[in-house]
Amino acid sequence: MLLLKRLVLIFILLPLWAQGAEGVETLPGNAEQLRGKPYPEFHKDYPPNKEKWEWSLPFLAQKATDRGIHLPRPYGVSLILTTLSQGVELSDLHVAFDPNKPLRDIDFVSLDGSTVQNSTWQLKADAWVLPFFNVFGLIGTVQGTGSVNVGISAKEFFDDFDPAICAGMPSFCQGYISAKAPMKYTGVNYGIGFLLAGGYHNFFFAMPVTYVVTDTNVSTSNSYSLNMIPRIGYNLQTPRSGKFGFYVGGNYLDSHADLTGTFSLPMASSPIGHDVNVQYSIHEHATDRWNGVVGTNWEISDLWSVVLELGYSENRTMQTIDFVYRL
């Protein structure tokens, strides 16, 4: 009988003990430990956290913290390095075979294998306007290299020099003349964007959206890009090394640019008898608009964090490292 009573008592107390243990895991630490999260954590403490929010942003912050929602410090400065290699597709080729003539539209084919590789340094400033909504601006530099592979109509090329060539030697005027236009460019870029983010217990979601304008020395007009990166992840707290957030997601990058430059056509063995320098302008856009991403956020303290992100698709690879300081 005594054993039976003890078993009944254990079965009654066990759920209550488990419920209490779960509540202990969500109890807040001191106020400093609650600030500086990379994203808001939308779960309630028990009892609710009653710390006084000392900043003017984000709006509704006090109501959020009164309900036990953990918020990051409202202001941030980031230094970001990104390297990217991607395939590009080409259209709207305009050329001039004589430097004294204006560029004109020409029949051409876009050959496979056109690529660009670039690296950018960005300085970003951000602010949380609402507990789940962040806005930011950025400015930076870009430098890179690439190659543009095109095929120019042989008939149009020779007719531009002497129409009699195709009439007398039609074999020279068949098909396309392949050429590779190398690029080396530098420039500056600037942009604006916003971030939607939130979390529940150790899970979090974040989606930055960025619009960037780039001015380079190989383009007569600015290029534009739209970037969205939805992510979902999980945070791991370590006793000594801070918090690590691991995430997966997708990267949407839609970029367009009009490139200008010169390249050499090897025509010494043709009736022209010498290589020809061709001036060109051409429109390019990214072959792949989506690629997958994996990354980690190391929250060293309430002030400092580091983000490392890798992206990959069939025609794009990219790497990003982001050093963040929150105010």
Tab-separated table of C-alpha atoms in Angstrom:
chain	number	residue	atom	x	y	z
A	1	MET	CA	0.000	0.000	0.000
A	2	LEU	CA	2.825	2.402	0.858
A	3	LEU	CA	4.492	1.670	-2.488
A	4	LEU	CA	1.245	2.347	-4.328
A	5	LYS	CA	0.837	5.709	-2.554
A	6	ARG	CA	4.374	6.684	-3.509
A	7	LEU	CA	3.799	5.803	-7.170
A	8	VAL	CA	0.599	7.880	-7.256
A	9	LEU	CA	2.429	10.814	-5.700
A	10	ILE	CA	5.220	10.577	-8.301
A	11	PHE	CA	2.751	10.572	-11.212
A	12	ILE	CA	0.983	13.628	-9.795
A	13	LEU	CA	4.155	15.648	-9.126
A	14	LEU	CA	6.080	14.724	-12.286
A	15	PRO	CA	4.030	16.909	-14.725
A	16	LEU	CA	4.165	19.817	-12.255
A	17	TRP	CA	7.941	19.524	-12.007
A	18	ALA	CA	8.290	19.425	-15.813
A	19	GLN	CA	6.091	22.506	-16.163
A	20	GLY	CA	8.215	24.341	-13.604
A	21	ALA	CA	11.449	23.364	-15.356
A	22	GLU	CA	10.110	24.712	-18.643
A	23	GLY	CA	9.266	27.996	-16.935
A	24	VAL	CA	12.801	28.276	-15.521
A	25	GLU	CA	14.294	28.067	-19.019
A	26	THR	CA	12.375	31.170	-20.095
A	27	LEU	CA	13.171	33.279	-17.020
A	28	PRO	CA	15.143	36.387	-18.023
A	29	GLY	CA	18.702	37.055	-16.941
A	30	ASN	CA	19.864	40.558	-16.117
A	31	ALA	CA	18.854	43.446	-18.358
A	32	GLU	CA	22.176	43.632	-20.194
A	33	GLN	CA	21.909	40.003	-21.298
A	34	LEU	CA	18.541	40.668	-22.897
A	35	ARG	CA	19.816	43.385	-25.216
A	36	GLY	CA	21.832	43.070	-28.373
A	37	LYS	CA	20.026	40.081	-29.851
A	38	PRO	CA	20.479	39.906	-33.627
A	39	TYR	CA	16.700	39.536	-33.974
A	40	PRO	CA	13.753	40.030	-31.614
A	41	GLU	CA	12.775	36.941	-29.648
A	42	PHE	CA	8.987	36.756	-29.555
A	43	HIS	CA	8.402	34.552	-26.528
A	44	LYS	CA	7.120	35.622	-23.132
A	45	ASP	CA	9.043	35.394	-19.903
A	46	TYR	CA	7.392	34.153	-16.749
A	47	PRO	CA	7.003	36.364	-14.839
A	48	PRO	CA	6.970	39.128	-17.542
A	49	ASN	CA	10.129	41.202	-17.838
A	50	LYS	CA	9.501	44.752	-16.481
A	51	GLU	CA	12.775	46.460	-17.404
A	52	LYS	CA	12.456	50.069	-18.567
A	53	TRP	CA	13.400	50.566	-22.211
A	54	GLU	CA	15.931	53.402	-22.312
A	55	TRP	CA	16.006	54.236	-26.060
A	56	SER	CA	13.550	56.177	-28.204
A	57	LEU	CA	13.407	53.378	-30.811
A	58	PRO	CA	11.843	51.096	-31.719
A	59	PHE	CA	8.307	52.368	-31.345
A	60	LEU	CA	6.203	50.127	-29.059
A	61	ALA	CA	9.400	48.797	-27.469
A	62	GLN	CA	8.177	49.293	-23.896
A	63	LYS	CA	4.952	47.426	-24.575
A	64	ALA	CA	6.956	44.623	-26.137
A	65	THR	CA	9.399	44.294	-23.243
A	66	ASP	CA	6.563	44.490	-20.704
A	67	ARG	CA	5.144	41.395	-22.368
A	68	GLY	CA	8.472	39.579	-22.067
A	69	ILE	CA	9.710	40.071	-25.637
A	70	HIS	CA	13.504	40.402	-25.915
A	71	LEU	CA	14.646	43.194	-28.238
A	72	PRO	CA	18.074	44.033	-29.691
A	73	ARG	CA	19.699	47.402	-29.170
A	74	PRO	CA	18.025	49.742	-31.642
A	75	TYR	CA	20.996	51.097	-33.620
A	76	GLY	CA	23.739	49.264	-35.481
A	77	VAL	CA	26.806	49.810	-37.655
A	78	SER	CA	28.137	47.018	-39.872
A	79	LEU	CA	31.199	46.444	-42.044
A	80	ILE	CA	30.441	43.873	-44.749
A	81	LEU	CA	32.720	42.086	-47.229
A	82	THR	CA	31.089	40.127	-50.060
A	83	THR	CA	32.772	38.207	-52.877
A	84	LEU	CA	30.719	36.907	-55.795
A	85	SER	CA	31.255	34.933	-58.979
A	86	GLN	CA	28.331	34.480	-61.339
A	87	GLY	CA	27.378	33.788	-64.915
A	88	VAL	CA	25.701	36.529	-66.918
A	89	GLU	CA	23.423	36.632	-69.952
A	90	LEU	CA	23.896	39.232	-72.691
A	91	SER	CA	21.595	41.241	-74.949
A	92	ASP	CA	21.423	44.482	-76.990
A	93	LEU	CA	24.946	44.521	-78.409
A	94	HIS	CA	26.029	47.776	-80.073
A	95	VAL	CA	29.448	48.085	-81.722
A	96	ALA	CA	31.667	50.390	-83.749
A	97	PHE	CA	34.482	48.902	-85.841
A	98	ASP	CA	35.863	52.364	-86.466
A	99	PRO	CA	36.538	54.701	-83.495
A	100	ASN	CA	35.296	57.614	-85.601
A	101	LYS	CA	31.883	56.023	-86.114
A	102	PRO	CA	29.004	55.894	-83.576
A	103	LEU	CA	27.921	52.630	-81.985
A	104	ARG	CA	25.189	50.807	-83.868
A	105	ASP	CA	22.960	47.793	-83.259
A	106	ILE	CA	24.351	44.601	-84.774
A	107	ASP	CA	23.292	41.001	-85.217
A	108	PHE	CA	25.094	38.821	-82.662
A	109	VAL	CA	24.807	35.647	-80.581
A	110	SER	CA	25.399	35.416	-76.856
A	111	LEU	CA	27.946	32.656	-76.234
A	112	ASP	CA	27.973	30.573	-73.060
A	113	GLY	CA	30.605	31.174	-70.410
A	114	SER	CA	30.326	34.920	-69.789
A	115	THR	CA	31.159	35.548	-66.134
A	116	VAL	CA	31.913	38.299	-63.640
A	117	GLN	CA	33.772	38.137	-60.340
A	118	ASN	CA	33.664	41.007	-57.908
A	119	SER	CA	34.223	41.950	-54.301
A	120	THR	CA	32.518	44.721	-52.356
A	121	TRP	CA	33.107	46.456	-49.039
A	122	GLN	CA	29.973	47.970	-47.512
A	123	LEU	CA	29.397	50.252	-44.544
A	124	LYS	CA	25.831	49.884	-43.269
A	125	ALA	CA	23.879	51.833	-40.635
A	126	ASP	CA	20.552	50.470	-39.361
A	127	ALA	CA	17.794	51.205	-36.857
A	128	TRP	CA	14.858	49.184	-35.502
A	129	VAL	CA	11.737	51.272	-36.180
A	130	LEU	CA	9.315	48.652	-34.855
A	131	PRO	CA	10.110	45.529	-32.818
A	132	PHE	CA	9.948	43.443	-36.004
A	133	PHE	CA	10.954	46.053	-38.639
A	134	ASN	CA	14.470	47.409	-39.270
A	135	VAL	CA	15.548	49.990	-41.883
A	136	PHE	CA	19.071	50.608	-43.145
A	137	GLY	CA	21.246	52.434	-45.634
A	138	LEU	CA	24.614	51.422	-47.038
A	139	ILE	CA	27.509	52.765	-49.081
A	140	GLY	CA	30.558	50.979	-50.407
A	141	THR	CA	33.057	50.193	-53.134
A	142	VAL	CA	33.143	47.471	-55.766
A	143	GLN	CA	35.910	46.053	-57.908
A	144	GLY	CA	35.957	43.095	-60.210
A	145	THR	CA	36.876	41.347	-63.422
A	146	GLY	CA	34.985	39.422	-66.051
A	147	SER	CA	34.769	38.240	-69.617
A	148	VAL	CA	32.003	38.761	-72.153
A	149	ASN	CA	31.763	36.117	-74.884
A	150	VAL	CA	29.970	37.213	-78.061
A	151	GLY	CA	29.638	36.123	-81.670
A	152	ILE	CA	29.396	38.927	-84.258
A	153	SER	CA	27.796	38.400	-87.663
A	154	ALA	CA	30.651	37.954	-90.143
A	155	LYS	CA	28.690	39.482	-93.007
A	156	GLU	CA	27.852	42.625	-91.061
A	157	PHE	CA	31.471	42.889	-89.943
A	158	PHE	CA	33.018	42.659	-93.438
A	159	ASP	CA	30.320	44.790	-95.059
A	160	ASP	CA	31.229	47.561	-92.649
A	161	PHE	CA	34.739	47.635	-94.152
A	162	ASP	CA	34.089	46.725	-97.787
A	163	PRO	CA	30.897	45.137	-99.203
A	164	ALA	CA	32.968	43.685	-102.036
A	165	ILE	CA	34.663	41.246	-99.660
A	166	CYS	CA	31.532	39.139	-99.188
A	167	ALA	CA	30.738	39.317	-102.898
A	168	GLY	CA	34.214	38.089	-103.901
A	169	MET	CA	34.913	35.687	-100.989
A	170	PRO	CA	31.585	34.541	-99.567
A	171	SER	CA	33.271	31.888	-97.394
A	172	PHE	CA	34.573	34.662	-95.118
A	173	CYS	CA	31.055	35.941	-94.529
A	174	GLN	CA	29.408	32.808	-93.171
A	175	GLY	CA	28.263	32.504	-89.579
A	176	TYR	CA	29.696	34.475	-86.664
A	177	ILE	CA	33.096	35.670	-85.538
A	178	SER	CA	33.697	34.691	-81.910
A	179	ALA	CA	35.253	37.212	-79.562
A	180	LYS	CA	35.949	37.610	-75.850
A	181	ALA	CA	35.786	41.050	-74.261
A	182	PRO	CA	37.736	41.175	-70.983
A	183	MET	CA	36.599	43.539	-68.231
A	184	LYS	CA	38.253	45.094	-65.228
A	185	TYR	CA	36.172	47.559	-63.285
A	186	THR	CA	35.936	49.615	-60.118
A	187	GLY	CA	33.148	51.742	-58.734
A	188	VAL	CA	30.998	52.822	-55.843
A	189	ASN	CA	27.536	51.745	-54.785
A	190	TYR	CA	24.860	52.851	-52.369
A	191	GLY	CA	21.504	51.484	-51.346
A	192	ILE	CA	18.601	51.317	-48.929
A	193	GLY	CA	16.627	48.443	-47.483
A	194	PHE	CA	14.572	46.952	-44.698
A	195	LEU	CA	14.562	43.821	-42.575
A	196	LEU	CA	11.587	41.829	-41.293
A	197	ALA	CA	12.535	39.570	-38.390
A	198	GLY	CA	11.286	37.766	-35.327
A	199	GLY	CA	11.782	34.691	-33.209
A	200	TYR	CA	10.048	32.164	-30.997
A	201	HIS	CA	12.127	30.548	-28.261
A	202	ASN	CA	15.311	29.441	-30.078
A	203	PHE	CA	13.906	29.681	-33.609
A	204	PHE	CA	14.140	32.838	-35.694
A	205	PHE	CA	13.168	34.230	-39.093
A	206	ALA	CA	14.742	37.139	-40.983
A	207	MET	CA	14.353	38.596	-44.476
A	208	PRO	CA	16.436	41.598	-45.574
A	209	VAL	CA	15.407	43.393	-48.781
A	210	THR	CA	17.980	45.701	-50.406
A	211	TYR	CA	17.958	47.977	-53.466
A	212	VAL	CA	21.448	49.010	-54.620
A	213	VAL	CA	22.676	51.444	-57.280
A	214	THR	CA	26.225	50.950	-58.640
A	215	ASP	CA	28.364	53.358	-60.662
A	216	THR	CA	31.397	51.755	-62.364
A	217	ASN	CA	34.034	52.849	-64.866
A	218	VAL	CA	32.829	50.312	-67.486
A	219	SER	CA	29.327	51.684	-67.798
A	220	THR	CA	27.877	54.910	-69.110
A	221	SER	CA	24.867	54.512	-66.814
A	222	ASN	CA	24.277	53.185	-63.310
A	223	SER	CA	23.445	49.527	-62.724
A	224	TYR	CA	20.717	48.376	-60.348
A	225	SER	CA	20.114	45.297	-58.233
A	226	LEU	CA	17.319	44.010	-56.004
A	227	ASN	CA	18.278	41.510	-53.309
A	228	MET	CA	16.029	39.488	-50.943
A	229	ILE	CA	17.301	36.790	-48.555
A	230	PRO	CA	14.600	34.942	-46.550
A	231	ARG	CA	16.173	32.829	-43.761
A	232	ILE	CA	15.050	30.549	-40.968
A	233	GLY	CA	17.344	29.402	-38.194
A	234	TYR	CA	17.978	28.118	-34.712
A	235	ASN	CA	19.986	29.662	-31.843
A	236	LEU	CA	22.348	27.708	-29.598
A	237	GLN	CA	23.479	29.283	-26.318
A	238	THR	CA	26.945	28.338	-25.049
A	239	PRO	CA	28.098	29.087	-21.485
A	240	ARG	CA	31.350	30.801	-22.494
A	241	SER	CA	31.306	31.661	-26.194
A	242	GLY	CA	27.990	33.519	-26.508
A	243	LYS	CA	25.151	32.582	-28.836
A	244	PHE	CA	25.417	30.900	-32.226
A	245	GLY	CA	22.559	31.132	-34.706
A	246	PHE	CA	22.571	28.690	-37.627
A	247	TYR	CA	20.274	29.301	-40.595
A	248	VAL	CA	19.363	28.260	-44.141
A	249	GLY	CA	17.508	30.185	-46.785
A	250	GLY	CA	17.446	31.513	-50.320
A	251	ASN	CA	19.041	34.504	-51.996
A	252	TYR	CA	17.151	36.350	-54.757
A	253	LEU	CA	19.461	38.675	-56.706
A	254	ASP	CA	18.169	40.480	-59.792
A	255	SER	CA	20.904	42.675	-61.263
A	256	HIS	CA	21.149	44.586	-64.545
A	257	ALA	CA	24.005	46.586	-66.052
A	258	ASP	CA	24.960	48.232	-69.358
A	259	LEU	CA	28.659	47.642	-70.032
A	260	THR	CA	30.974	49.520	-72.404
A	261	GLY	CA	34.543	48.877	-73.500
A	262	THR	CA	36.789	47.657	-76.311
A	263	PHE	CA	38.075	44.281	-77.433
A	264	SER	CA	40.264	43.009	-80.234
A	265	LEU	CA	39.086	40.809	-83.108
A	266	PRO	CA	41.904	38.631	-84.529
A	267	MET	CA	41.453	39.420	-88.225
A	268	ALA	CA	45.092	39.422	-89.424
A	269	SER	CA	44.505	36.286	-91.551
A	270	SER	CA	41.345	37.744	-93.161
A	271	PRO	CA	41.159	40.037	-96.198
A	272	ILE	CA	41.347	42.991	-93.778
A	273	GLY	CA	44.893	41.990	-92.849
A	274	HIS	CA	45.048	43.300	-89.255
A	275	ASP	CA	43.369	42.899	-85.902
A	276	VAL	CA	40.410	45.191	-85.332
A	277	ASN	CA	39.664	47.013	-82.076
A	278	VAL	CA	35.914	47.007	-81.520
A	279	GLN	CA	34.090	49.467	-79.286
A	280	TYR	CA	30.984	47.984	-77.723
A	281	SER	CA	28.104	48.433	-75.336
A	282	ILE	CA	26.032	45.488	-74.125
A	283	HIS	CA	23.321	44.774	-71.563
A	284	GLU	CA	23.936	42.032	-68.995
A	285	HIS	CA	21.864	40.416	-66.267
A	286	ALA	CA	22.487	37.529	-63.893
A	287	THR	CA	21.910	34.021	-65.261
A	288	ASP	CA	20.571	32.702	-61.932
A	289	ARG	CA	18.263	34.855	-59.867
A	290	TRP	CA	18.078	32.420	-56.929
A	291	ASN	CA	20.727	30.569	-54.992
A	292	GLY	CA	20.681	28.709	-51.691
A	293	VAL	CA	22.399	30.090	-48.580
A	294	VAL	CA	23.667	28.712	-45.285
A	295	GLY	CA	25.114	30.840	-42.525
A	296	THR	CA	25.872	31.415	-38.883
A	297	ASN	CA	25.550	34.424	-36.590
A	298	TRP	CA	27.952	34.544	-33.656
A	299	GLU	CA	26.547	36.866	-30.995
A	300	ILE	CA	29.703	37.525	-28.982
A	301	SER	CA	28.032	39.987	-26.607
A	302	ASP	CA	25.161	42.455	-26.520
A	303	LEU	CA	27.386	44.846	-28.520
A	304	TRP	CA	29.276	42.677	-31.000
A	305	SER	CA	28.313	39.951	-33.466
A	306	VAL	CA	29.753	38.355	-36.598
A	307	VAL	CA	27.788	36.831	-39.491
A	308	LEU	CA	29.276	34.384	-42.013
A	309	GLU	CA	27.152	33.368	-45.021
A	310	LEU	CA	27.805	31.139	-48.047
A	311	GLY	CA	25.680	30.978	-51.184
A	312	TYR	CA	25.639	28.573	-54.108
A	313	SER	CA	23.775	27.786	-57.320
A	314	GLU	CA	24.822	26.307	-60.663
A	315	ASN	CA	25.940	29.708	-61.962
A	316	ARG	CA	26.720	31.631	-58.779
A	317	THR	CA	28.896	31.336	-55.686
A	318	MET	CA	29.158	34.004	-53.012
A	319	GLN	CA	30.665	34.529	-49.573
A	320	THR	CA	29.787	37.226	-47.034
A	321	ILE	CA	31.262	38.182	-43.684
A	322	ASP	CA	29.548	40.880	-41.628
A	323	PHE	CA	30.975	42.572	-38.504
A	324	VAL	CA	28.173	44.222	-36.485
A	325	TYR	CA	28.311	46.693	-33.589
A	326	ARG	CA	25.077	47.669	-31.854
A	327	LEU	CA	24.605	50.961	-30.019
